[in-house]
mmCIF file of C-alpha atoms and ligand atoms in Angstrom:
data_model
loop_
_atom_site.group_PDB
_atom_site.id
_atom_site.type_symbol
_atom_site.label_atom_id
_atom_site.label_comp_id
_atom_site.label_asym_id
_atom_site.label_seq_id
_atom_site.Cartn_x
_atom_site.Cartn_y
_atom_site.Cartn_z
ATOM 1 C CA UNK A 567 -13.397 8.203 13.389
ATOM 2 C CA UNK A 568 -9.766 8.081 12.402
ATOM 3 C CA UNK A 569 -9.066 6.104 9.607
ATOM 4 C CA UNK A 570 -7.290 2.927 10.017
ATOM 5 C CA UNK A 571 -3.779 2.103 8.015
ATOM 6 C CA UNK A 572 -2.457 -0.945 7.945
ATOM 7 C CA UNK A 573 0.878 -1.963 6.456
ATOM 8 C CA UNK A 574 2.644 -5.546 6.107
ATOM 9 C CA UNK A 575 5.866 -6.672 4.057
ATOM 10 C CA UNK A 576 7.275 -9.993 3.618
ATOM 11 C CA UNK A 577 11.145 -10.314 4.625
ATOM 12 C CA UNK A 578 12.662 -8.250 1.550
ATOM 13 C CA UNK A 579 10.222 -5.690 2.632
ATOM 14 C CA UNK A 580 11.189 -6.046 6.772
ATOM 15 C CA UNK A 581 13.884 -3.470 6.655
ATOM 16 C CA UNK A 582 11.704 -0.337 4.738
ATOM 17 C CA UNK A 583 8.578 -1.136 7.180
ATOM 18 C CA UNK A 584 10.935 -1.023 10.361
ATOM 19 C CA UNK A 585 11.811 2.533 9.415
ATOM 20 C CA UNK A 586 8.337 3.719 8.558
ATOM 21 C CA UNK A 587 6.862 2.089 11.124
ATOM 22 C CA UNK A 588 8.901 4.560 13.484
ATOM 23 C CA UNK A 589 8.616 7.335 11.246
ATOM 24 C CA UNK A 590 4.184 7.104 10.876
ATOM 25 C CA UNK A 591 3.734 5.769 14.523
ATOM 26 C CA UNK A 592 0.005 5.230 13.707
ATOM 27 C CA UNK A 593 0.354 2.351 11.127
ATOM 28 C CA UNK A 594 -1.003 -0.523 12.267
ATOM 29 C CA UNK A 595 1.959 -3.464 11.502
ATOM 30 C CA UNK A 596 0.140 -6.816 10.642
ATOM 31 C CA UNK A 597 3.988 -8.224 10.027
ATOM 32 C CA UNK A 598 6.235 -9.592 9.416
ATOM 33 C CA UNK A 599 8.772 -9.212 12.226
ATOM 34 C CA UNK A 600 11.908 -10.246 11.052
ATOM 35 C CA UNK A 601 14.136 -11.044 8.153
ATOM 36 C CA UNK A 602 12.894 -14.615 8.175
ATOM 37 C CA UNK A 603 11.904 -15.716 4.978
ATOM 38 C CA UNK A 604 8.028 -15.903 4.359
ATOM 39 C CA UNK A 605 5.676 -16.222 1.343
ATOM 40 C CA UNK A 606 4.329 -12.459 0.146
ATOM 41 C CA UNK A 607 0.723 -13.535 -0.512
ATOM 42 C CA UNK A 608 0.080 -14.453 3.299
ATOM 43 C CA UNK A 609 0.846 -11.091 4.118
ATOM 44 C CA UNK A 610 -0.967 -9.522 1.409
ATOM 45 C CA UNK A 611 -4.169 -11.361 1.813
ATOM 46 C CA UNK A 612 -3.701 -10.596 5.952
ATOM 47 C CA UNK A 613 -3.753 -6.859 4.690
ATOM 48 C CA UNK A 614 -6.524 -6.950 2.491
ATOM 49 C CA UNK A 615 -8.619 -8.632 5.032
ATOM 50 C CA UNK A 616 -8.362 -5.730 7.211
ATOM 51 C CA UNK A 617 -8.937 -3.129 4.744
ATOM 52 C CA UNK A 618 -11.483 -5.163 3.646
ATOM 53 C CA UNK A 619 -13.540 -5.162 7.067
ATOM 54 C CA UNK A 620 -12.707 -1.359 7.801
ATOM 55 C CA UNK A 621 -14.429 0.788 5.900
ATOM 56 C CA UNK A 622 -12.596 3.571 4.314
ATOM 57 C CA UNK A 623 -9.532 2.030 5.686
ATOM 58 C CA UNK A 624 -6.012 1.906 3.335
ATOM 59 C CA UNK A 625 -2.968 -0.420 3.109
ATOM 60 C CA UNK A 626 0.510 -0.333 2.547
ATOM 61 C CA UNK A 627 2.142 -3.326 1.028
ATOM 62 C CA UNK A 628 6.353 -3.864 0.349
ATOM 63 C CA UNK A 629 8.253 -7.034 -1.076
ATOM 64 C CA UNK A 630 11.453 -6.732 -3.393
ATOM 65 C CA UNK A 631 9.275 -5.823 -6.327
ATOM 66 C CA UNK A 632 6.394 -4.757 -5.408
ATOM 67 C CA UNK A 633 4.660 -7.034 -8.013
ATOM 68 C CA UNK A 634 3.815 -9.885 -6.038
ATOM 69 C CA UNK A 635 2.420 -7.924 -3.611
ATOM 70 C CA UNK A 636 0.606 -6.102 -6.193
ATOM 71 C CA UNK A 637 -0.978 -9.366 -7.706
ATOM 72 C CA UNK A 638 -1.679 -11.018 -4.338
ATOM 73 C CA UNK A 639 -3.800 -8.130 -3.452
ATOM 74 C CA UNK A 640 -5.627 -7.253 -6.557
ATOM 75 C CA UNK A 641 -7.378 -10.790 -6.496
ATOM 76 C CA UNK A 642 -9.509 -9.886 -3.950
ATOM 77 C CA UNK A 643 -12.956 -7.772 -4.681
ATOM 78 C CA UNK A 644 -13.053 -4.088 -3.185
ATOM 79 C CA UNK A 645 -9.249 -3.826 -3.301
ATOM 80 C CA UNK A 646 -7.294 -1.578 -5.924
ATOM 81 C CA UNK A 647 -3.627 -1.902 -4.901
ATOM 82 C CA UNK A 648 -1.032 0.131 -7.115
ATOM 83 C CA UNK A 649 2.657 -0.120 -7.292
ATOM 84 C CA UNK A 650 4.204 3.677 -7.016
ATOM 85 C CA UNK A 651 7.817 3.973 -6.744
ATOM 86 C CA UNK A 652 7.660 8.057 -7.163
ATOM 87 C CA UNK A 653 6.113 10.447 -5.029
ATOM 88 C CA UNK A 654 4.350 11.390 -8.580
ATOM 89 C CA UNK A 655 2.662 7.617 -8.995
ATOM 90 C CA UNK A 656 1.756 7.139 -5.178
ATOM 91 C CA UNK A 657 -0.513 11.204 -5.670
ATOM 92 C CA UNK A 658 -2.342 10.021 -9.657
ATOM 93 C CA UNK A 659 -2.931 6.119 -8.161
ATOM 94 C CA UNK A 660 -5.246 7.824 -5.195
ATOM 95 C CA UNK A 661 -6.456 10.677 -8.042
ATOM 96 C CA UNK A 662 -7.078 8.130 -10.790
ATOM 97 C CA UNK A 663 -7.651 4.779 -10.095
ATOM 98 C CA UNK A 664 -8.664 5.536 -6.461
ATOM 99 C CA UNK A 665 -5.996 3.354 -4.930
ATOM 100 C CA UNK A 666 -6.559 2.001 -1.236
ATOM 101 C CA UNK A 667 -3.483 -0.219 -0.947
ATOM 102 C CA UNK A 668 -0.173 1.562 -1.826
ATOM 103 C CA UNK A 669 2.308 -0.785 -2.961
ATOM 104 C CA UNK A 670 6.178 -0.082 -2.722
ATOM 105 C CA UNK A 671 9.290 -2.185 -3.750
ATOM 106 C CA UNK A 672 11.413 -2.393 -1.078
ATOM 107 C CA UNK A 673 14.555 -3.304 -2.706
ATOM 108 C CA UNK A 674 14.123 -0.773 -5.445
ATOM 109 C CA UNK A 675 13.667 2.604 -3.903
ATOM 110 C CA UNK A 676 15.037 4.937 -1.048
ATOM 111 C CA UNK A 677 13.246 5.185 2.542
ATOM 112 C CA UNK A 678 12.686 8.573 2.091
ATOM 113 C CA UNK A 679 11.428 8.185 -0.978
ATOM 114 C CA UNK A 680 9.014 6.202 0.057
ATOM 115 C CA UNK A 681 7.879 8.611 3.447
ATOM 116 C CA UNK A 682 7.010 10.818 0.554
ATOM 117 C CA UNK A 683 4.497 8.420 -1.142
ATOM 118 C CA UNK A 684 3.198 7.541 1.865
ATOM 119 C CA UNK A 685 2.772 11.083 3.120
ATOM 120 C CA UNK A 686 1.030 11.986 -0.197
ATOM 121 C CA UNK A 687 -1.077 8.758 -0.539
ATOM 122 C CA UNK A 688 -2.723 9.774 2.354
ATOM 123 C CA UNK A 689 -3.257 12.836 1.607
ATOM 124 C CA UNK A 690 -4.690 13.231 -1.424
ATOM 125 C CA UNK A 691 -8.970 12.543 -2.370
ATOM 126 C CA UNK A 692 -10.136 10.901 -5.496
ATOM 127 C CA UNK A 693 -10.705 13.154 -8.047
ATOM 128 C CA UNK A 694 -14.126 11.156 -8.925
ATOM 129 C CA UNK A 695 -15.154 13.404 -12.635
ATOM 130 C CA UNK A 696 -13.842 11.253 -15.630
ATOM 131 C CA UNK A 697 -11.867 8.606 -13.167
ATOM 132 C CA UNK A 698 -15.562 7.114 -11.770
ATOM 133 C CA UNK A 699 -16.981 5.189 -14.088
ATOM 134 C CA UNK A 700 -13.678 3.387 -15.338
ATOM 135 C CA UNK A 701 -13.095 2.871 -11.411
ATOM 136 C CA UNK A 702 -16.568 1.341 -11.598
ATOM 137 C CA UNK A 703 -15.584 -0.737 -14.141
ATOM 138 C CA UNK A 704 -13.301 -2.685 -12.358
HETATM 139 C C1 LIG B 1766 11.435 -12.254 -2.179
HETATM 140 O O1 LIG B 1766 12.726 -12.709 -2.428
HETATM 141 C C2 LIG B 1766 10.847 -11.595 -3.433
HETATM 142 O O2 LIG B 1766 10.649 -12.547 -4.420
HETATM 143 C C3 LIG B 1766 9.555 -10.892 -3.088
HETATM 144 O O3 LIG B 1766 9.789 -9.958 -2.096
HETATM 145 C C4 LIG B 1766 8.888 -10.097 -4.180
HETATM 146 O O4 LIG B 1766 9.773 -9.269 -4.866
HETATM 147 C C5 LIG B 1766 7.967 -10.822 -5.039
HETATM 148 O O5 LIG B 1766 7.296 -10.260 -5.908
#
């Protein structure tokens, strides 16, 4: 089964999700739709709920920051959301910490830029070894 990715932003976040949205056609946009302004954790907790329910499933989260959507989401059990603004952070937060919500800051980065962590969020396992049983921790 194909695994499900879900992405959401609030309005600072609207613009960057448009464009990858059209660039990975298989996200699965849970909002918002416009440049309306709208309150981050709604979104976030709509994400996490999904992820949540879908087994092996991941998330991609945007505000102006990053950091409220990083809070919102790490509240909730089962979810490990890091912030990665480098294609660098977005590969050691799925080899490390064995990220399933990738959070970018919308206002502080370059589309491309983030295509890149997306790409390699995706991409790359969890290296399990040393990085378990602080994971475990959590
Ligand atoms: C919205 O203006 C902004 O506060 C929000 O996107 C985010 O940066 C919060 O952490």
């Amino acid at each position: 089964m194909e695994k499900k990715i879900y992405i959401a932003s609030d309005h600072a976040g609207y613009e960057m999700k448009s464009k990858l949205c059209d660039y990975f056609q298989t996200l699965i946009d849970l909002g918002t739709n416009s440049n309306e302004r709208v309150d981050y954790p709604d979104f976030a907790y709509k994400l996490t709920s999904e992820v949540l329910q879908n087994n092996g499933s991941f998330g991609i989260l945007i505000c102006g920051t990053g950091v409220g959507m990083s809070i919102a989401a790490n509240r909730e059990k089962g979810i490990r959301a890091g912030l990665a603004n480098s294609a660098e952070i977005a590969r050691l937060i799925r080899q490390h910490n064995d990220a399933n919500v990738l959070v970018l800051p919308g206002r502080f980065m370059k589309d491309e830029e983030a295509k890149k962590c997306i790409q390699i969020f995706l991409e790359t396992e969890f290296e399990n070894g040393r990085h378990k049983h602080r994971v475990d921790k959590l």
